[in-house]
Coordinates of C-alpha atoms in Angstrom, one line a residue:
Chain Q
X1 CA 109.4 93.4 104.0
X2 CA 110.7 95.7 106.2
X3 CA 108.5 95.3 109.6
X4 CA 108.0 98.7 110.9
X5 CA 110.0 100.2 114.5
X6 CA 108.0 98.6 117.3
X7 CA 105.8 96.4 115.2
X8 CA 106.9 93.3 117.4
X9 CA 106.4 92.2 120.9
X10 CA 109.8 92.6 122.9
X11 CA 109.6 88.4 123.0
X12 CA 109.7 88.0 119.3
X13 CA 112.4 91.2 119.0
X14 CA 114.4 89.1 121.4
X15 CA 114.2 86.0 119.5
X16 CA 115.1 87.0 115.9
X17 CA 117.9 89.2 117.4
X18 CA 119.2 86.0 118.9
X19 CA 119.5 84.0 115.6
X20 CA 120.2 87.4 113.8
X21 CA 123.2 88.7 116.1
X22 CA 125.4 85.1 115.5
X23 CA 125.4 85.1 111.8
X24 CA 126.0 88.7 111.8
X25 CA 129.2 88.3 114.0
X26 CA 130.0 84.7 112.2
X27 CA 129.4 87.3 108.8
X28 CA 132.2 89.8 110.1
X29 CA 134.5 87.4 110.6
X30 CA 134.2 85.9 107.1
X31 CA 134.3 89.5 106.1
X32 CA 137.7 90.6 107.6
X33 CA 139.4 87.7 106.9
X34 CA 137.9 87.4 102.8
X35 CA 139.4 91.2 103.1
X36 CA 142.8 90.1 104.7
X37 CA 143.5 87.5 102.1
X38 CA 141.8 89.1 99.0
X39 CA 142.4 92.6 99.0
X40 CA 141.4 92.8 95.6
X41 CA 137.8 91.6 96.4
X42 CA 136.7 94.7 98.2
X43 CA 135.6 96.6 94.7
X44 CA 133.4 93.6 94.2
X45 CA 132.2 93.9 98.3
X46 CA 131.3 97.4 97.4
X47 CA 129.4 96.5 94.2
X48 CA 127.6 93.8 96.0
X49 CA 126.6 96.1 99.1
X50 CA 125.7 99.2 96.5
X51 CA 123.3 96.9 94.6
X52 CA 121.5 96.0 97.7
X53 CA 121.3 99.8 98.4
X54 CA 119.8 100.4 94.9
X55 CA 117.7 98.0 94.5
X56 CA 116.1 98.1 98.2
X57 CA 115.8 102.2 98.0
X58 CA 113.5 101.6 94.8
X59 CA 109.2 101.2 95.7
X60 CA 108.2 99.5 92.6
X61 CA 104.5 99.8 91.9
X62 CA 103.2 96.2 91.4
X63 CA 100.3 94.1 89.7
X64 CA 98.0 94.3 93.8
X65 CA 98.2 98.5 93.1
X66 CA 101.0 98.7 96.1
X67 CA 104.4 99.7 96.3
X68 CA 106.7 97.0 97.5
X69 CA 110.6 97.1 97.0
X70 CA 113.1 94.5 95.9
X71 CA 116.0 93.1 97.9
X72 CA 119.4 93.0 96.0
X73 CA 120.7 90.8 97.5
X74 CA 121.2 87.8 95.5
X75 CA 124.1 89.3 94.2
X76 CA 126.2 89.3 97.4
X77 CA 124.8 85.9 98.4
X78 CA 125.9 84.4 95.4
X79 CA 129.1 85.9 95.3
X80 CA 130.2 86.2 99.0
X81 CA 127.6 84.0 100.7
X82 CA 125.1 84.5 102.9
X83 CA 127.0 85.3 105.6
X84 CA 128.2 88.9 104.5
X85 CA 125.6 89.7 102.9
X86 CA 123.7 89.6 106.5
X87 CA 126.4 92.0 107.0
X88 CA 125.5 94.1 103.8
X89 CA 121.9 94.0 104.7
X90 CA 122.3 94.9 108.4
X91 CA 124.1 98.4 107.0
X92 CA 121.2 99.5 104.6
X93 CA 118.8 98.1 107.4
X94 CA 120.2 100.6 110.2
X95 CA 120.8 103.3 107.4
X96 CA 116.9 102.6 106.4
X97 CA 116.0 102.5 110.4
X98 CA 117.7 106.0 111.3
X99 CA 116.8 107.9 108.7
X100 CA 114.0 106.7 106.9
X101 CA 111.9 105.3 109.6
X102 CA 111.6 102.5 107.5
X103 CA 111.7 99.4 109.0
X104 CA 113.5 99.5 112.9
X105 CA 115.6 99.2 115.8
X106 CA 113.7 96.6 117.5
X107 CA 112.2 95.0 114.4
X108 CA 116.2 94.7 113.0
X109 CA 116.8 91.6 114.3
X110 CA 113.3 89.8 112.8
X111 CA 114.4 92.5 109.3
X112 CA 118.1 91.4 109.2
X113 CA 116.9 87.6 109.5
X114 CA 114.3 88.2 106.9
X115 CA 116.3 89.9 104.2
X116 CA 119.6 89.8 105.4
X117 CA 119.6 86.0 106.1
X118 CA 116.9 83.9 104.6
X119 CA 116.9 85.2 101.6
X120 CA 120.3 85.2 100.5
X121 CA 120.7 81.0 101.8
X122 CA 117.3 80.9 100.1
X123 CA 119.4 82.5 96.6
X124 CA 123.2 80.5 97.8
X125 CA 120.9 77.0 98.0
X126 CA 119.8 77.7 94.5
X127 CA 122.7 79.0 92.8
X128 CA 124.7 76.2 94.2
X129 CA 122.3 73.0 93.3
X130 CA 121.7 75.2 89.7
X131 CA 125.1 75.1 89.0
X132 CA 125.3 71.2 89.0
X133 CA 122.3 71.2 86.2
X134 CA 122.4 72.3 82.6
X135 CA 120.6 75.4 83.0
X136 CA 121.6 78.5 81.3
X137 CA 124.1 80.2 84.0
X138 CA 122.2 83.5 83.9
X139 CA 118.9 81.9 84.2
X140 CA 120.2 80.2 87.4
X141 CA 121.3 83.8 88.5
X142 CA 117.9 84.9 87.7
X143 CA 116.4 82.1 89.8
X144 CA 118.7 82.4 93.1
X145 CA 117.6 86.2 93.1
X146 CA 114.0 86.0 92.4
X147 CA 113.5 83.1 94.9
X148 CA 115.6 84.6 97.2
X149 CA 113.2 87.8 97.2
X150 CA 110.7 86.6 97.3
X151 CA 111.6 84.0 100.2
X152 CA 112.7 86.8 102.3
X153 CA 109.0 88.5 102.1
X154 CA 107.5 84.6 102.8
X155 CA 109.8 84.9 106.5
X156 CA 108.3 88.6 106.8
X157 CA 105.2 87.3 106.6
X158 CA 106.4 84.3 108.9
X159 CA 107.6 86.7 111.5
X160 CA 104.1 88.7 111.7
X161 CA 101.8 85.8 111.6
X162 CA 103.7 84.5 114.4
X163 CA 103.5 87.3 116.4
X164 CA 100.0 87.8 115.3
X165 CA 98.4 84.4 115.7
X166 CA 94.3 84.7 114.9
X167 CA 92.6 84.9 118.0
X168 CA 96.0 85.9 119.8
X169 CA 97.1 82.1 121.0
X170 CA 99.7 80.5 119.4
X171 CA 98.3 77.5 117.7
X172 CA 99.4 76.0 114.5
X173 CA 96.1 76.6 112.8
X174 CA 95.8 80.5 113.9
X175 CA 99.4 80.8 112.6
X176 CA 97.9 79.9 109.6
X177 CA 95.2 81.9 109.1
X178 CA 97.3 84.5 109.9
X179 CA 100.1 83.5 107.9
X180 CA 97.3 84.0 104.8
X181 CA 96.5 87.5 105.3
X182 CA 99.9 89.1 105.6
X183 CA 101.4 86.4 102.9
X184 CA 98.2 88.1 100.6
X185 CA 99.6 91.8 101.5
X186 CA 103.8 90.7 100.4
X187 CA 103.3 87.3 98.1
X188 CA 101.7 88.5 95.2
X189 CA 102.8 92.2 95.5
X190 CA 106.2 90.5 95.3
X191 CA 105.5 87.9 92.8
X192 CA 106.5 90.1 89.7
X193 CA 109.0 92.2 91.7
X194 CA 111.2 89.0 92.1
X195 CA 111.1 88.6 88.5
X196 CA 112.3 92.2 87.8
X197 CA 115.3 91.8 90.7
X198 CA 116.3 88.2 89.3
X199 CA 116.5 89.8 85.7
X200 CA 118.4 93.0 86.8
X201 CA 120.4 90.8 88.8
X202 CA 121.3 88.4 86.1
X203 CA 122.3 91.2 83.9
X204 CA 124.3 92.2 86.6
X205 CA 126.5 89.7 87.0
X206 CA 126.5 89.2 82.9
X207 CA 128.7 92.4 83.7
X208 CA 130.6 91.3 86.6
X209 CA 131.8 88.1 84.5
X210 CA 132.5 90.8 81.7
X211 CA 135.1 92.7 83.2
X212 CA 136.1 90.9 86.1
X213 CA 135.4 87.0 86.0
X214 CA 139.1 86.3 87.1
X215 CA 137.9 87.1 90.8
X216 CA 135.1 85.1 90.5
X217 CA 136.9 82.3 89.4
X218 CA 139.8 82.4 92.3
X219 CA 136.7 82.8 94.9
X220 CA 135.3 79.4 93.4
X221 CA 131.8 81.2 92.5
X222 CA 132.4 80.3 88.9
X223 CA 134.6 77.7 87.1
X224 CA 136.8 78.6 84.7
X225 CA 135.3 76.5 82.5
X226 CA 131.9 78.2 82.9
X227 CA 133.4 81.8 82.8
X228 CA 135.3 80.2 79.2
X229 CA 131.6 79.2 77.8
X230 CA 130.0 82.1 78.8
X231 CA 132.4 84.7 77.0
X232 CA 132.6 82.5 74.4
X233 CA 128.7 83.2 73.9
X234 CA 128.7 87.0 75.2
X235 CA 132.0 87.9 74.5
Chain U
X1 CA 129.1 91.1 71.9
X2 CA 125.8 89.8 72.8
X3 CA 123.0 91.4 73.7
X4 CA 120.8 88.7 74.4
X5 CA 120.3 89.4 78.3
X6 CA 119.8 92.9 77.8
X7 CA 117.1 92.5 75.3
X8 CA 115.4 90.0 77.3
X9 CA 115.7 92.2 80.4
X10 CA 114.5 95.5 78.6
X11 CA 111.6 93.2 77.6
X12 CA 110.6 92.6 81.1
X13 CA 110.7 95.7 82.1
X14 CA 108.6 96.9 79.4
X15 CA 105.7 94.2 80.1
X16 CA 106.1 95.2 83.5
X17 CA 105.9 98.9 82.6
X18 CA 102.5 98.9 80.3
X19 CA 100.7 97.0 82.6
X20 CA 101.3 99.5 85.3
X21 CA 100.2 102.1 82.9
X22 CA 96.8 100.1 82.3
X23 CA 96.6 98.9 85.4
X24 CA 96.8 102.8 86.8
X25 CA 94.8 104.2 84.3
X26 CA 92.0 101.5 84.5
X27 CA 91.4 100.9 88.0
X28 CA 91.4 103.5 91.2
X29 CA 94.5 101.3 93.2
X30 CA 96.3 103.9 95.8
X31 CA 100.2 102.2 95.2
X32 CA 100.7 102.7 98.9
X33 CA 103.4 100.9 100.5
X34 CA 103.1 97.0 101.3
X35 CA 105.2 97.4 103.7
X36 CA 102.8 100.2 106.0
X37 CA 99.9 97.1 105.6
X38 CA 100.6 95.0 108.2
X39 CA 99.5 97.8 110.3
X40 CA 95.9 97.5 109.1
X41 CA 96.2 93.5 109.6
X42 CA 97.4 93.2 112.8
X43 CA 94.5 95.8 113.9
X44 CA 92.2 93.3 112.4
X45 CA 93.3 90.5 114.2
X46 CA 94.1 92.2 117.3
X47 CA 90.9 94.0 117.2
X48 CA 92.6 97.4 117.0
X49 CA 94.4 96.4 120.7
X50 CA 97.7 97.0 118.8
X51 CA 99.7 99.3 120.2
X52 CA 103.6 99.6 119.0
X53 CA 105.9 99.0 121.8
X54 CA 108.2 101.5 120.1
X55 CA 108.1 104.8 117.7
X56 CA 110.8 105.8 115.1
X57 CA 113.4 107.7 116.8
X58 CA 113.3 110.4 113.6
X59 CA 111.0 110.7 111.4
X60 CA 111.6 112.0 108.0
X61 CA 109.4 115.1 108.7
X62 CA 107.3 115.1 105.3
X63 CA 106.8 112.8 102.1
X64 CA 109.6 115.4 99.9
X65 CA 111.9 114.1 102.4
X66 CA 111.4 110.8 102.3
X67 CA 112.0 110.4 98.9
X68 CA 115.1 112.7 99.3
X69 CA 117.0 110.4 101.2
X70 CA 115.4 107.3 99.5
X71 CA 116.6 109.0 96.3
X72 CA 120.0 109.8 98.1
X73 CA 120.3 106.1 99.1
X74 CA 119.9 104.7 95.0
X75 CA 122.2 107.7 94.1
X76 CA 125.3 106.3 96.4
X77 CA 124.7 102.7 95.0
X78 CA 124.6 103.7 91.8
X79 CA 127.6 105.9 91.8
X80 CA 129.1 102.7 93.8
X81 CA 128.2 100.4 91.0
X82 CA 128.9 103.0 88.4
X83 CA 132.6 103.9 89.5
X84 CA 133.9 100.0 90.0
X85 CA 131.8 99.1 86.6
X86 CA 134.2 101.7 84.9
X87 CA 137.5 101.1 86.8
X88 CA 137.5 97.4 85.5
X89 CA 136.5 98.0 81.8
X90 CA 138.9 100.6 81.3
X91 CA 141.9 98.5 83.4
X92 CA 140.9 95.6 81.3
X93 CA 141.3 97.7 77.8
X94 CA 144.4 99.2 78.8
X95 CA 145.8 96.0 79.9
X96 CA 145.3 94.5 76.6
X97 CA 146.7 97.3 74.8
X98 CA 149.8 97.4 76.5
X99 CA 150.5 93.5 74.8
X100 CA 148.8 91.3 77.9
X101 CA 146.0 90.0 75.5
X102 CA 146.4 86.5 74.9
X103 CA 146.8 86.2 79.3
X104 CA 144.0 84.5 81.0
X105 CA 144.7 86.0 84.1
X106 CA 146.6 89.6 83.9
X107 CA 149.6 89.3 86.4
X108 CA 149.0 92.7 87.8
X109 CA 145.4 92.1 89.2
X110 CA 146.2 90.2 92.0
X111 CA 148.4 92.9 93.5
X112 CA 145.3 96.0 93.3
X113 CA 142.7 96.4 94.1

């Protein structure tokens, strides 16, 4: 997912910064003020950001025979909205960027909207409209994360094919065929990655309602009605 | 407590574990990283025109490095994770032990952190 430092021609850097940079700052300002009036959240913030770190550090060998990595951030999204978790994401991005040479400076902006930003709305959409169905509430957490994942390597592949039109002019159709090939290097790499991040991340939060579904609850992420059926069933 | 989750969980893993042991014992697939592919496609439709407009700053200088700080990167989450995980179960124990069981909502965890 991560597209690689200088991958991008200075126009499309410029453009993805520009829709990036907004939700970042809108994202730190949701942040400080969540902090201000929740102190008590910031374990949770921490949890949220260290699972994106995890789980985005990990190359999982998948089904194609390459190495792709999960996003983490489903968790955040769900809990904290998509907003911070841009803010999340745009840490282990930079961290990633400096040290790893994985992913970039210029390419943050199109990386940060990718993962940082699509994906978790992609993950928020779904948690939210899940939670006014029957489903099984970890199942719905398993959903928002998978599709979230696997949304954010569909606006990867979004990003390059624009870039990288067939032929080199920007017509729908040459988007298209472009689209295909570098949606055939991240789609079905990341098809069964996106089911192993949903279930970690369902499990996840299983834990999170364990020991700690009070906050979740006050932060209207959960009901306290759900939270009751749930430990009813798990505790 | 349930264990539900976990079993279904440890059961994907597992699926997903054998068949990346038959899968890389029966065919000759290099696991390289999706994300250095692009590279090779943008060649192709460029017709190897491409040129990055910008290098890496630093460069982890071999592969033992790379995973170094890759491995360094899971090791700080997980220690994150890890610490918070066991801050709250043990609060939550003690707080029931010292006679707040019955409480929906402990008094004192709105004041800490």
């Amino acid at each position: 997912m991560h597209i690689m430092e200088g991958f991008l021609p200075a126009i499309w850097c410029i453009v993805w910064f520009a829709i990036s940079i907004p939700v970042i700052a809108f994202g730190v300002y949701k942040l400080n003020k969540l902090v201000k009036e929740k102190r008590e959240i910031l374990p949770l913030l921490a949890v949220a950001g260290a699972f994106i770190f995890v789980l985005s550090s990990l190359k999982i060998p998948s089904v194609t025979g390459s190495c792709s990595h999960p996003t983490g951030t489903g968790i955040g999204a769900i809990m904290f909205g998509p907003a911070i978790t841009a803010v999340l994401s745009t840490i282990v991005l930079i961290y990633q960027a400096l040290f790893l040479a994985h992913g970039g400076l210029t390419t943050l902006g199109a990386n940060v909207l990718s993962m940082g930003i699509a994906g978790p709305v992609v993950s928020y959409l779904i948690y939210k409209a899940g939670m006014k169905t029957k489903l099984n509430f970890y199942f719905i957490v398993f959903l928002a994360a998978a599709f979230g994942d696997w949304a954010t390597y569909m606006v990867t592949s979004t990003q390059l094919a624009l870039a990288y039109p067939a032929g080199g002019v920007l017509t729908f159709g040459a988007f298209l065929s472009s689209f295909g090939k570098f949606a055939a290097v991240f789609a079905f790499t990341q098809l069964p990655l996106a089911i192993i991040e949903g279930a970690v991340s369902a499990l996840l939060f299983k834990y999170v309602v364990d020991v700690k579904s009070d906050i979740l609850v006050e932060m209207k992420v959960l009901e306290d009605s759900v939270v009751r059926k749930l430990r009813g069933i798990s505790a | 407590m349930s264990r539900k989750l976990e079993l279904i969980v440890l059961a994907v893993l597992l699926i997903f574990t054998a068949q990346f042991f038959y899968m890389s014992s029966t065919t000759d697939a290099e696991y390289g990283g999706a994300d250095d592919m692009p590279e090779g496609v943008i060649g192709e439709i460029t017709d190897g025109t491409f040129e990055p407009i910008a290098k890496p700053i630093w460069e982890p200088p071999s592969g033992e490095i790379e995973s170094l700080l890759f491995g360094l990167q899971a090791a700080i989450g997980a220690g994150v994770i890890g610490y918070f995980f066991g801050y709250y179960r043990a609060k939550k124990n003690y707080e029931n032990e010292l006679g707040y069981k019955g409480k929906n909502k402990p008094e004192g965890d709105k004041n800490s952190i």
